[in-house]
PDB file of C-alpha atoms in Angstrom:
ATOM      1  CA  MET A 745     -11.292   4.233   5.781  1.00  0.00           C
ATOM      2  CA  ALA A 746     -13.852   4.483   8.743  1.00  0.00           C
ATOM      3  CA  ASP A 747     -16.427   2.449   6.855  1.00  0.00           C
ATOM      4  CA  LEU A 748     -13.885  -0.324   6.589  1.00  0.00           C
ATOM      5  CA  LEU A 749     -13.426  -0.923  10.400  1.00  0.00           C
ATOM      6  CA  GLN A 750     -16.839  -0.680  11.601  1.00  0.00           C
ATOM      7  CA  ALA A 751     -18.084  -4.134  10.496  1.00  0.00           C
ATOM      8  CA  SER A 752     -17.263  -6.876  12.862  1.00  0.00           C
ATOM      9  CA  PRO A 753     -17.961 -10.452  13.245  1.00  0.00           C
ATOM     10  CA  VAL A 754     -21.420 -11.335  14.380  1.00  0.00           C
ATOM     11  CA  ALA A 755     -21.480 -12.404  17.889  1.00  0.00           C
ATOM     12  CA  GLY A 756     -23.382 -15.563  17.325  1.00  0.00           C
ATOM     13  CA  GLU A 757     -20.447 -17.150  15.392  1.00  0.00           C
ATOM     14  CA  ARG A 758     -19.007 -18.108  18.777  1.00  0.00           C
ATOM     15  CA  ALA A 759     -22.264 -20.109  19.538  1.00  0.00           C
ATOM     16  CA  ALA A 760     -22.265 -21.808  16.323  1.00  0.00           C
ATOM     17  CA  ALA A 761     -18.545 -22.855  16.874  1.00  0.00           C
ATOM     18  CA  ALA A 762     -19.248 -24.022  20.297  1.00  0.00           C
ATOM     19  CA  VAL A 763     -21.749 -26.626  19.153  1.00  0.00           C
ATOM     20  CA  GLN A 764     -19.862 -28.037  16.269  1.00  0.00           C
ATOM     21  CA  GLY A 765     -18.428 -31.547  16.854  1.00  0.00           C
ATOM     22  CA  PRO A 766     -19.099 -35.151  16.210  1.00  0.00           C
ATOM     23  CA  GLU A 767     -22.438 -36.661  16.679  1.00  0.00           C
ATOM     24  CA  LEU A 768     -22.940 -37.730  20.418  1.00  0.00           C
ATOM     25  CA  GLN A 769     -26.101 -39.683  20.209  1.00  0.00           C
ATOM     26  CA  ALA A 770     -25.711 -43.478  19.703  1.00  0.00           C
ATOM     27  CA  ASP A 771     -27.686 -46.697  20.622  1.00  0.00           C
ATOM     28  CA  GLY A 772     -27.491 -47.365  24.311  1.00  0.00           C
ATOM     29  CA  GLU A 773     -26.243 -43.977  25.413  1.00  0.00           C
ATOM     30  CA  SER A 774     -27.575 -42.204  28.346  1.00  0.00           C
ATOM     31  CA  GLU A 775     -30.466 -39.668  28.330  1.00  0.00           C
ATOM     32  CA  PHE A 776     -28.065 -37.065  29.131  1.00  0.00           C
ATOM     33  CA  HIS A 777     -26.088 -37.523  25.957  1.00  0.00           C
ATOM     34  CA  SER A 778     -29.354 -37.815  23.872  1.00  0.00           C
ATOM     35  CA  ALA A 779     -30.516 -34.361  25.520  1.00  0.00           C
ATOM     36  CA  ARG A 780     -27.382 -32.882  24.927  1.00  0.00           C
ATOM     37  CA  SER A 781     -27.189 -33.850  21.209  1.00  0.00           C
ATOM     38  CA  SER A 782     -30.873 -32.432  20.717  1.00  0.00           C
ATOM     39  CA  PHE A 783     -29.805 -29.162  22.393  1.00  0.00           C
ATOM     40  CA  ALA A 784     -26.859 -28.901  20.084  1.00  0.00           C
ATOM     41  CA  SER A 785     -28.990 -29.603  17.084  1.00  0.00           C
ATOM     42  CA  GLU A 786     -31.478 -26.797  17.964  1.00  0.00           C
ATOM     43  CA  ALA A 787     -28.777 -24.354  18.858  1.00  0.00           C
ATOM     44  CA  SER A 788     -26.946 -24.953  15.610  1.00  0.00           C
ATOM     45  CA  GLU A 789     -30.177 -24.466  13.532  1.00  0.00           C
ATOM     46  CA  THR A 790     -31.005 -21.211  15.472  1.00  0.00           C
ATOM     47  CA  ALA A 791     -27.545 -19.853  14.747  1.00  0.00           C
ATOM     48  CA  SER A 792     -27.703 -20.757  11.064  1.00  0.00           C
ATOM     49  CA  VAL A 793     -30.871 -18.685  10.783  1.00  0.00           C
ATOM     50  CA  ALA A 794     -29.729 -15.843  12.793  1.00  0.00           C
ATOM     51  CA  GLU A 795     -26.269 -15.531  11.059  1.00  0.00           C
ATOM     52  CA  PRO A 796     -25.395 -14.769   7.536  1.00  0.00           C
ATOM     53  CA  ALA A 797     -24.028 -17.570   5.306  1.00  0.00           C
ATOM     54  CA  GLU A 798     -20.613 -15.497   4.951  1.00  0.00           C
ATOM     55  CA  PRO A 799     -19.696 -12.875   7.392  1.00  0.00           C
ATOM     56  CA  ALA A 800     -18.802 -10.143   4.853  1.00  0.00           C
ATOM     57  CA  GLY A 801     -17.940  -7.670   7.621  1.00  0.00           C
ATOM     58  CA  PHE A 802     -15.514 -10.051   9.355  1.00  0.00           C
ATOM     59  CA  LEU A 803     -13.895 -11.070   5.985  1.00  0.00           C
ATOM     60  CA  LEU A 804     -13.505  -7.384   5.045  1.00  0.00           C
ATOM     61  CA  ARG A 805     -11.904  -6.465   8.413  1.00  0.00           C
ATOM     62  CA  SER A 806      -9.463  -9.420   8.109  1.00  0.00           C
ATOM     63  CA  ALA A 807      -8.462  -8.654   4.382  1.00  0.00           C
ATOM     64  CA  LEU A 808      -7.879  -4.954   5.513  1.00  0.00           C
ATOM     65  CA  TYR A 809      -5.404  -5.886   8.289  1.00  0.00           C
ATOM     66  CA  ALA A 810      -3.727  -8.630   6.225  1.00  0.00           C
ATOM     67  CA  ALA A 811      -3.062  -6.060   3.407  1.00  0.00           C
ATOM     68  CA  THR A 812      -1.839  -3.332   5.883  1.00  0.00           C
ATOM     69  CA  ASP A 813       0.549  -5.843   7.587  1.00  0.00           C
ATOM     70  CA  GLY A 814       1.568  -7.808   4.414  1.00  0.00           C
ATOM     71  CA  ARG A 815       2.402  -4.694   2.435  1.00  0.00           C
ATOM     72  CA  GLU A 816       4.899  -3.530   5.129  1.00  0.00           C
ATOM     73  CA  ARG A 817       6.518  -6.859   5.325  1.00  0.00           C
ATOM     74  CA  ALA A 818       6.822  -7.252   1.639  1.00  0.00           C
ATOM     75  CA  LEU A 819       8.377  -3.737   1.404  1.00  0.00           C
ATOM     76  CA  GLY A 820      10.797  -4.548   4.360  1.00  0.00           C
ATOM     77  CA  GLY A 821      12.041  -7.643   2.675  1.00  0.00           C
ATOM     78  CA  PHE A 822      12.524  -6.045  -0.670  1.00  0.00           C
ATOM     79  CA  LEU A 823      14.465  -3.167   0.698  1.00  0.00           C
ATOM     80  CA  GLN A 824      16.594  -5.703   2.741  1.00  0.00           C
ATOM     81  CA  ASP A 825      17.442  -7.609  -0.336  1.00  0.00           C
ATOM     82  CA  ALA A 826      18.455  -4.492  -2.155  1.00  0.00           C
ATOM     83  CA  ALA A 827      20.767  -3.380   0.523  1.00  0.00           C
ATOM     84  CA  THR A 828      22.282  -6.868   0.690  1.00  0.00           C
ATOM     85  CA  ASP A 829      23.072  -6.714  -3.012  1.00  0.00           C
ATOM     86  CA  LEU A 830      24.393  -3.267  -2.878  1.00  0.00           C
ATOM     87  CA  ARG A 831      26.318  -3.578   0.297  1.00  0.00           C
ATOM     88  CA  LYS A 832      24.481  -0.895   2.032  1.00  0.00           C
ATOM     89  CA  HIS A 833      23.270  -0.238   5.530  1.00  0.00           C
ATOM     90  CA  TYR A 834      19.521  -0.699   5.933  1.00  0.00           C
ATOM     91  CA  ARG A 835      17.474  -1.955   8.896  1.00  0.00           C
ATOM     92  CA  ASP A 836      13.686  -2.278   8.684  1.00  0.00           C
ATOM     93  CA  LYS A 837      11.921  -0.502  11.384  1.00  0.00           C
ATOM     94  CA  GLY A 838       9.725  -2.311  13.812  1.00  0.00           C
ATOM     95  CA  ARG A 839       5.982  -1.651  13.413  1.00  0.00           C
ATOM     96  CA  SER A 840       4.672  -2.679  16.833  1.00  0.00           C
ATOM     97  CA  THR A 841       5.745  -4.124  20.269  1.00  0.00           C
ATOM     98  CA  ASP A 842       4.148  -7.410  19.604  1.00  0.00           C
ATOM     99  CA  GLU A 843       6.466  -8.398  16.783  1.00  0.00           C
ATOM    100  CA  ALA A 844       9.923  -9.854  16.908  1.00  0.00           C
ATOM    101  CA  ALA A 845      12.996  -7.475  16.757  1.00  0.00           C
ATOM    102  CA  PRO A 846      13.778  -6.457  12.940  1.00  0.00           C
ATOM    103  CA  ALA A 847      16.563  -8.403  11.308  1.00  0.00           C
ATOM    104  CA  ALA A 848      20.075  -7.328  11.649  1.00  0.00           C
ATOM    105  CA  PRO A 849      21.254  -4.603   9.259  1.00  0.00           C
ATOM    106  CA  SER A 850      22.901  -5.881   6.214  1.00  0.00           C
ATOM    107  CA  ARG A 851      25.969  -3.747   6.784  1.00  0.00           C
ATOM    108  CA  LYS A 852      27.104  -1.892   9.792  1.00  0.00           C
ATOM    109  CA  HIS A 853      26.972   1.898   9.598  1.00  0.00           C
ATOM    110  CA  SER A 854      30.072   4.003   9.556  1.00  0.00           C
ATOM    111  CA  THR A 855      29.849   7.510  10.914  1.00  0.00           C
ATOM    112  CA  ALA A 856      33.223   8.535   9.465  1.00  0.00           C
ATOM    113  CA  ARG A 857      32.152   7.373   5.997  1.00  0.00           C
ATOM    114  CA  GLU A 858      28.803   9.132   6.276  1.00  0.00           C
ATOM    115  CA  ALA A 859      30.654  12.336   7.198  1.00  0.00           C
ATOM    116  CA  ARG A 860      32.966  11.865   4.096  1.00  0.00           C
ATOM    117  CA  ALA A 861      30.006  11.322   1.831  1.00  0.00           C
ATOM    118  CA  LEU A 862      28.254  14.460   2.853  1.00  0.00           C
ATOM    119  CA  VAL A 863      31.514  16.435   2.290  1.00  0.00           C
ATOM    120  CA  ARG A 864      31.821  15.013  -1.205  1.00  0.00           C
ATOM    121  CA  GLY A 865      28.135  15.680  -1.982  1.00  0.00           C
ATOM    122  CA  GLY A 866      28.593  19.317  -0.798  1.00  0.00           C
ATOM    123  CA  MET A 867      31.735  19.794  -2.906  1.00  0.00           C
ATOM    124  CA  ALA A 868      29.937  18.211  -6.019  1.00  0.00           C
ATOM    125  CA  TYR A 869      27.213  20.823  -5.469  1.00  0.00           C
ATOM    126  CA  GLY A 870      29.387  23.838  -5.159  1.00  0.00           C
ATOM    127  CA  LYS A 871      31.616  22.631  -8.159  1.00  0.00           C
ATOM    128  CA  SER A 872      28.590  22.172 -10.289  1.00  0.00           C
ATOM    129  CA  LEU A 873      27.175  25.534  -9.423  1.00  0.00           C
ATOM    130  CA  LEU A 874      30.660  27.112 -10.309  1.00  0.00           C
ATOM    131  CA  THR A 875      30.630  25.469 -13.682  1.00  0.00           C
ATOM    132  CA  GLY A 876      27.472  27.032 -14.694  1.00  0.00           C
ATOM    133  CA  HIS A 877      25.100  24.354 -13.938  1.00  0.00           C
ATOM    134  CA  LYS A 878      21.534  25.161 -12.833  1.00  0.00           C
ATOM    135  CA  PRO A 879      20.686  24.404  -9.076  1.00  0.00           C
ATOM    136  CA  ARG A 880      18.491  21.387 -10.085  1.00  0.00           C
ATOM    137  CA  GLU A 881      21.319  19.900 -11.959  1.00  0.00           C
ATOM    138  CA  ALA A 882      23.815  20.661  -9.131  1.00  0.00           C
ATOM    139  CA  ARG A 883      21.446  18.947  -6.576  1.00  0.00           C
ATOM    140  CA  GLN A 884      21.248  15.873  -8.868  1.00  0.00           C
ATOM    141  CA  GLN A 885      25.068  15.568  -9.098  1.00  0.00           C
ATOM    142  CA  ALA A 886      25.428  16.198  -5.214  1.00  0.00           C
ATOM    143  CA  ARG A 887      22.970  13.343  -4.626  1.00  0.00           C
ATOM    144  CA  GLN A 888      24.968  10.943  -6.945  1.00  0.00           C
ATOM    145  CA  ALA A 889      28.180  11.809  -5.267  1.00  0.00           C
ATOM    146  CA  TYR A 890      26.663  11.261  -1.883  1.00  0.00           C
ATOM    147  CA  ALA A 891      25.142   7.990  -2.901  1.00  0.00           C
ATOM    148  CA  ALA A 892      28.432   6.695  -4.273  1.00  0.00           C
ATOM    149  CA  ARG A 893      30.285   7.267  -1.007  1.00  0.00           C
ATOM    150  CA  THR A 894      27.657   6.658   1.777  1.00  0.00           C
ATOM    151  CA  ASP A 895      27.029   3.273   3.166  1.00  0.00           C
ATOM    152  CA  ARG A 896      23.357   4.079   3.487  1.00  0.00           C
ATOM    153  CA  LEU A 897      20.627   2.777   1.243  1.00  0.00           C
ATOM    154  CA  THR A 898      19.547   5.980  -0.539  1.00  0.00           C
ATOM    155  CA  PRO A 899      16.904   6.586  -3.190  1.00  0.00           C
ATOM    156  CA  THR A 900      19.522   7.192  -5.725  1.00  0.00           C
ATOM    157  CA  ALA A 901      21.454   4.047  -4.971  1.00  0.00           C
ATOM    158  CA  LEU A 902      18.170   2.038  -4.910  1.00  0.00           C
ATOM    159  CA  ALA A 903      17.173   3.651  -8.330  1.00  0.00           C
ATOM    160  CA  GLN A 904      20.509   2.445  -9.987  1.00  0.00           C
ATOM    161  CA  TRP A 905      19.862  -0.971  -8.699  1.00  0.00           C
ATOM    162  CA  LEU A 906      16.356  -1.112  -9.873  1.00  0.00           C
ATOM    163  CA  ASP A 907      17.876  -0.758 -13.480  1.00  0.00           C
ATOM    164  CA  THR A 908      20.147  -3.682 -13.241  1.00  0.00           C
ATOM    165  CA  PRO A 909      18.926  -7.166 -14.573  1.00  0.00           C
ATOM    166  CA  ALA A 910      19.682  -8.773 -11.204  1.00  0.00           C
ATOM    167  CA  SER A 911      16.937  -6.670  -9.583  1.00  0.00           C
ATOM    168  CA  ARG A 912      14.047  -7.532 -11.895  1.00  0.00           C
ATOM    169  CA  GLN A 913      12.866 -10.615 -10.192  1.00  0.00           C
ATOM    170  CA  ALA A 914      12.824  -8.923  -6.808  1.00  0.00           C
ATOM    171  CA  GLN A 915      10.820  -6.157  -8.140  1.00  0.00           C
ATOM    172  CA  VAL A 916       8.296  -8.325  -9.820  1.00  0.00           C
ATOM    173  CA  ASP A 917       8.055 -10.381  -6.727  1.00  0.00           C
ATOM    174  CA  PHE A 918       7.345  -7.327  -4.427  1.00  0.00           C
ATOM    175  CA  MET A 919       4.870  -5.730  -6.586  1.00  0.00           C
ATOM    176  CA  ARG A 920       2.966  -9.069  -7.255  1.00  0.00           C
ATOM    177  CA  SER A 921       2.781  -9.482  -3.461  1.00  0.00           C
ATOM    178  CA  VAL A 922       1.336  -6.118  -2.967  1.00  0.00           C
ATOM    179  CA  ALA A 923      -1.167  -6.465  -5.890  1.00  0.00           C
ATOM    180  CA  ASP A 924      -2.365 -10.020  -4.440  1.00  0.00           C
ATOM    181  CA  LEU A 925      -3.081  -8.476  -1.098  1.00  0.00           C
ATOM    182  CA  GLN A 926      -4.758  -5.253  -2.558  1.00  0.00           C
ATOM    183  CA  VAL A 927      -7.016  -7.312  -4.815  1.00  0.00           C
ATOM    184  CA  SER A 928      -8.169  -9.616  -2.120  1.00  0.00           C
ATOM    185  CA  TYR A 929      -8.955  -6.593   0.019  1.00  0.00           C
ATOM    186  CA  LEU A 930     -10.962  -5.023  -2.615  1.00  0.00           C
ATOM    187  CA  GLN A 931     -12.850  -8.113  -3.446  1.00  0.00           C
ATOM    188  CA  SER A 932     -13.772  -8.323   0.177  1.00  0.00           C
ATOM    189  CA  LYS A 933     -14.799  -4.622   0.269  1.00  0.00           C
ATOM    190  CA  LEU A 934     -16.991  -4.946  -2.959  1.00  0.00           C
ATOM    191  CA  ALA A 935     -18.677  -7.988  -1.486  1.00  0.00           C
ATOM    192  CA  ALA A 936     -19.538  -6.117   1.590  1.00  0.00           C
ATOM    193  CA  ARG A 937     -20.935  -3.372  -0.471  1.00  0.00           C
ATOM    194  CA  GLU A 938     -23.359  -5.694  -2.285  1.00  0.00           C
ATOM    195  CA  PRO A 939     -26.267  -5.490   0.151  1.00  0.00           C
ATOM    196  CA  LEU A 940     -25.975  -1.730   0.127  1.00  0.00           C
ATOM    197  CA  LYS A 941     -27.185  -1.693  -3.555  1.00  0.00           C
ATOM    198  CA  GLU A 942     -30.849  -2.079  -2.789  1.00  0.00           C
ATOM    199  CA  LEU A 943     -30.491   0.666  -0.187  1.00  0.00           C
ATOM    200  CA  GLU A 944     -28.937   2.899  -2.812  1.00  0.00           C
ATOM    201  CA  ASP A 945     -31.958   2.504  -5.034  1.00  0.00           C
ATOM    202  CA  LEU A 946     -34.414   3.073  -2.321  1.00  0.00           C
ATOM    203  CA  LEU A 947     -32.631   6.142  -1.262  1.00  0.00           C
ATOM    204  CA  ALA A 948     -32.342   7.442  -4.844  1.00  0.00           C
ATOM    205  CA  GLY A 949     -36.113   7.187  -5.248  1.00  0.00           C
ATOM    206  CA  ALA A 950     -36.923   9.014  -2.088  1.00  0.00           C
ATOM    207  CA  ASP A 951     -37.707  12.542  -1.569  1.00  0.00           C
ATOM    208  CA  GLY A 952     -36.632  12.731   1.934  1.00  0.00           C
ATOM    209  CA  ALA A 953     -36.395  16.099   3.810  1.00  0.00           C
ATOM    210  CA  ALA A 954     -32.838  17.570   4.055  1.00  0.00           C
ATOM    211  CA  ARG A 955     -31.390  16.976   7.327  1.00  0.00           C
ATOM    212  CA  GLU A 956     -30.358  19.737   9.727  1.00  0.00           C
ATOM    213  CA  GLY A 957     -26.777  21.276   9.214  1.00  0.00           C
ATOM    214  CA  SER A 958     -24.953  22.790   6.524  1.00  0.00           C
ATOM    215  CA  PRO A 959     -24.792  21.914   3.830  1.00  0.00           C
ATOM    216  CA  PRO A 960     -27.960  19.844   3.949  1.00  0.00           C
ATOM    217  CA  MET A 961     -28.166  16.290   2.499  1.00  0.00           C
ATOM    218  CA  THR A 962     -31.042  14.607   1.221  1.00  0.00           C
ATOM    219  CA  GLN A 963     -31.538  10.750   0.915  1.00  0.00           C
ATOM    220  CA  ALA A 964     -30.758  11.101  -2.880  1.00  0.00           C
ATOM    221  CA  ASP A 965     -27.494  12.819  -2.025  1.00  0.00           C
ATOM    222  CA  LEU A 966     -26.536   9.924   0.364  1.00  0.00           C
ATOM    223  CA  ALA A 967     -27.422   7.414  -2.458  1.00  0.00           C
ATOM    224  CA  ALA A 968     -25.109   9.296  -4.760  1.00  0.00           C
ATOM    225  CA  GLU A 969     -22.390   9.368  -2.268  1.00  0.00           C
ATOM    226  CA  LEU A 970     -22.624   5.483  -1.756  1.00  0.00           C
ATOM    227  CA  ARG A 971     -22.805   4.912  -5.578  1.00  0.00           C
ATOM    228  CA  LYS A 972     -19.595   6.997  -5.931  1.00  0.00           C
ATOM    229  CA  ALA A 973     -17.699   5.204  -3.360  1.00  0.00           C
ATOM    230  CA  ARG A 974     -18.558   1.903  -4.911  1.00  0.00           C
ATOM    231  CA  ALA A 975     -17.458   3.113  -8.310  1.00  0.00           C
ATOM    232  CA  ASP A 976     -14.160   4.329  -7.013  1.00  0.00           C
ATOM    233  CA  ASP A 977     -13.732   0.844  -5.458  1.00  0.00           C
ATOM    234  CA  GLU A 978     -14.484  -0.860  -8.652  1.00  0.00           C
ATOM    235  CA  ALA A 979     -12.218   1.439 -10.541  1.00  0.00           C
ATOM    236  CA  GLN A 980      -9.460   0.643  -8.166  1.00  0.00           C
ATOM    237  CA  TYR A 981     -10.004  -3.066  -8.306  1.00  0.00           C
ATOM    238  CA  LEU A 982      -9.897  -3.098 -12.142  1.00  0.00           C
ATOM    239  CA  GLN A 983      -6.555  -1.128 -11.906  1.00  0.00           C
ATOM    240  CA  TRP A 984      -5.033  -3.701  -9.527  1.00  0.00           C
ATOM    241  CA  LYS A 985      -6.346  -6.705 -11.383  1.00  0.00           C
ATOM    242  CA  SER A 986      -4.663  -5.253 -14.598  1.00  0.00           C
ATOM    243  CA  LEU A 987      -1.396  -4.939 -12.790  1.00  0.00           C
ATOM    244  CA  GLN A 988      -1.720  -8.383 -11.183  1.00  0.00           C
ATOM    245  CA  ALA A 989      -2.190  -9.836 -14.795  1.00  0.00           C
ATOM    246  CA  SER A 990       0.758  -7.931 -16.118  1.00  0.00           C
ATOM    247  CA  LEU A 991       2.921  -9.273 -13.245  1.00  0.00           C
ATOM    248  CA  GLY A 992       2.176 -12.903 -14.209  1.00  0.00           C
ATOM    249  CA  GLY A 993       4.156 -15.174 -16.201  1.00  0.00           C
ATOM    250  CA  ASN A 994       7.928 -14.392 -16.748  1.00  0.00           C
ATOM    251  CA  ALA A 995       7.688 -10.611 -16.681  1.00  0.00           C
ATOM    252  CA  ALA A 996      11.093 -10.334 -15.280  1.00  0.00           C
ATOM    253  CA  SER A 997      12.790 -12.225 -18.115  1.00  0.00           C
ATOM    254  CA  ALA A 998      10.593 -11.438 -21.042  1.00  0.00           C
ATOM    255  CA  PRO A 999      11.911  -9.793 -24.305  1.00  0.00           C
ATOM    256  CA  GLY A1000      12.608  -6.242 -23.739  1.00  0.00           C
ATOM    257  CA  ALA A1001      12.554  -6.575 -20.052  1.00  0.00           C
ATOM    258  CA  SER A1002      14.019  -3.284 -19.187  1.00  0.00           C
ATOM    259  CA  LEU A1003      11.085  -1.557 -20.985  1.00  0.00           C
ATOM    260  CA  VAL A1004       8.642  -3.951 -19.498  1.00  0.00           C
ATOM    261  CA  MET A1005       9.982  -3.086 -15.972  1.00  0.00           C
ATOM    262  CA  GLN A1006       9.540   0.656 -16.629  1.00  0.00           C
ATOM    263  CA  SER A1007       6.025   0.086 -17.556  1.00  0.00           C
ATOM    264  CA  LEU A1008       5.319  -2.049 -14.386  1.00  0.00           C
ATOM    265  CA  ARG A1009       6.900   0.457 -12.158  1.00  0.00           C
ATOM    266  CA  GLN A1010       4.830   3.118 -13.728  1.00  0.00           C
ATOM    267  CA  GLN A1011       1.631   1.152 -13.498  1.00  0.00           C
ATOM    268  CA  PHE A1012       2.424   0.193  -9.794  1.00  0.00           C
ATOM    269  CA  LEU A1013       3.006   4.016  -8.967  1.00  0.00           C
ATOM    270  CA  LEU A1014      -0.184   4.930 -10.575  1.00  0.00           C
ATOM    271  CA  CYS A1015      -2.181   2.348  -8.379  1.00  0.00           C
ATOM    272  CA  GLU A1016      -0.433   3.389  -5.366  1.00  0.00           C
ATOM    273  CA  THR A1017      -0.406   7.207  -5.685  1.00  0.00           C
ATOM    274  CA  GLY A1018      -2.819   7.946  -8.377  1.00  0.00           C
ATOM    275  CA  THR A1019       0.012   9.860 -10.284  1.00  0.00           C
ATOM    276  CA  ALA A1020       1.339   8.887 -13.690  1.00  0.00           C
ATOM    277  CA  HIS A1021       5.109   9.292 -14.198  1.00  0.00           C
ATOM    278  CA  ALA A1022       7.211   9.078 -17.310  1.00  0.00           C
ATOM    279  CA  HIS A1023       8.725   5.892 -18.235  1.00  0.00           C
ATOM    280  CA  GLU A1024      12.293   7.069 -18.001  1.00  0.00           C
ATOM    281  CA  ASP A1025      11.797   8.457 -14.457  1.00  0.00           C
ATOM    282  CA  THR A1026      10.129   5.446 -12.910  1.00  0.00           C
ATOM    283  CA  ALA A1027      13.178   3.922 -11.315  1.00  0.00           C
ATOM    284  CA  LEU A1028      13.903   7.051  -9.051  1.00  0.00           C
ATOM    285  CA  GLN A1029      10.194   7.647  -8.413  1.00  0.00           C
ATOM    286  CA  PHE A1030       9.783   3.876  -7.474  1.00  0.00           C
ATOM    287  CA  ALA A1031      12.863   4.105  -5.163  1.00  0.00           C
ATOM    288  CA  ARG A1032      11.578   7.225  -3.391  1.00  0.00           C
ATOM    289  CA  TYR A1033       8.259   5.867  -2.815  1.00  0.00           C
ATOM    290  CA  CYS A1034       9.579   2.721  -1.335  1.00  0.00           C
ATOM    291  CA  LEU A1035      12.103   4.544   0.972  1.00  0.00           C
ATOM    292  CA  LYS A1036      10.102   7.376   1.998  1.00  0.00           C
ATOM    293  CA  ASP A1037       6.416   7.641   0.882  1.00  0.00           C
ATOM    294  CA  ALA A1038       5.376   4.103   1.633  1.00  0.00           C
ATOM    295  CA  ARG A1039       6.700   4.222   5.320  1.00  0.00           C
ATOM    296  CA  ALA A1040       4.761   7.442   5.885  1.00  0.00           C
ATOM    297  CA  LYS A1041       1.609   6.161   4.283  1.00  0.00           C
ATOM    298  CA  ALA A1042       1.808   2.875   6.580  1.00  0.00           C
ATOM    299  CA  THR A1043       2.153   5.014   9.647  1.00  0.00           C
ATOM    300  CA  THR A1044      -0.737   6.987   8.579  1.00  0.00           C
ATOM    301  CA  VAL A1045      -2.854   3.962   7.862  1.00  0.00           C
ATOM    302  CA  ARG A1046      -2.116   2.492  11.354  1.00  0.00           C
ATOM    303  CA  GLY A1047      -2.918   5.658  13.028  1.00  0.00           C
ATOM    304  CA  THR A1048      -6.172   5.948  11.063  1.00  0.00           C
ATOM    305  CA  LEU A1049      -7.208   2.416  12.088  1.00  0.00           C
ATOM    306  CA  LEU A1050      -6.502   2.988  15.739  1.00  0.00           C
ATOM    307  CA  ALA A1051      -8.477   6.260  15.637  1.00  0.00           C
ATOM    308  CA  THR A1052     -11.395   4.547  13.934  1.00  0.00           C
ATOM    309  CA  GLU A1053     -11.508   1.991  16.543  1.00  0.00           C
ATOM    310  CA  MET A1054     -11.533   4.426  19.418  1.00  0.00           C
ATOM    311  CA  GLN A1055     -14.411   6.405  17.576  1.00  0.00           C
ATOM    312  CA  ALA A1056     -16.372   3.194  16.922  1.00  0.00           C
ATOM    313  CA  ALA A1057     -16.011   2.428  20.851  1.00  0.00           C
ATOM    314  CA  ARG A1058     -17.274   5.969  21.554  1.00  0.00           C
ATOM    315  CA  VAL A1059     -20.134   5.504  19.231  1.00  0.00           C
ATOM    316  CA  ARG A1060     -21.052   2.257  20.856  1.00  0.00           C
ATOM    317  CA  GLU A1061     -21.031   3.810  24.340  1.00  0.00           C
ATOM    318  CA  LYS A1062     -23.125   6.817  23.409  1.00  0.00           C
ATOM    319  CA  ALA A1063     -25.779   4.494  21.714  1.00  0.00           C
ATOM    320  CA  ALA A1064     -25.863   2.265  24.845  1.00  0.00           C
ATOM    321  CA  ALA A1065     -26.142   5.375  27.167  1.00  0.00           C
ATOM    322  CA  THR A1066     -29.000   6.929  25.209  1.00  0.00           C
ATOM    323  CA  PRO A1067     -31.725   4.354  26.258  1.00  0.00           C
ATOM    324  CA  ALA A1068     -30.654   4.529  29.812  1.00  0.00           C
ATOM    325  CA  ALA A1069     -30.949   8.342  29.699  1.00  0.00           C
ATOM    326  CA  SER A1070     -34.446   8.239  27.931  1.00  0.00           C
ATOM    327  CA  ALA A1071     -35.711   5.637  30.680  1.00  0.00           C
ATOM    328  CA  GLY A1072     -34.487   7.811  33.518  1.00  0.00           C
TER     329      GLY A1072
END
């Protein structure tokens, strides 16, 4: 993650933007306007030589933040729609103080109803054990009893909604939104890695001495790590592109849509978590991921982004202080 954030826009872009505009020179204009136009032309030519045609670092940074924020918004909207259809209580949590307050909950939460649901769940668990069921089966029956009586949006209730025909289009729209964001981000990431291919070849052919520290790393080792990182990104890109293609067309209303949705959820979870789930288990696993794992993952990503920014600032400060210390 750290390598994604260290790239930043070239400072000279502001200079290029500042000199853009209509041609100022015309017949009969003053020497001041003529000189100004000449200066702008020279500055623009200098900036075009100094800057790359496409600031890959800026595009990568922008795609990363767009994917991070867009995924959270898509998930919040998807869960809000599910709660509205199920007449359950759900309120999307705010992500930062610079955003508007989350939408009002789709249903007011009742503490008394929640208490009754907990009691019903406990009774179902005890009854299941007394009738000879295994603890795992008893827990499942307790979850179902609780989900049927609580007004909160639970993974069990969400999983039941996912299996209904009315939810298919919402699922497809959510997964397509996430896939589009991820594909765009990975495209920017692979484009930013293109200039490193030449460096990888140079390092792979060099017999540099091992650096200090344990374990030692040669230049060939560094080249191997760069190639592995690029191969991993390419594999992820192909996975997400495949999912993106599967979500196209009329996936929600295609023949055998129930089996199609199971396959799409399985493919989505594989892209997101790297874990393959059985077709018949995808609804519950998908619901748990949306309500629990995705939120924890988003919080971790935001914390990592902030930590990386702070680390980059410390590196810049240290690099700036080194020449001054050497000169002293």
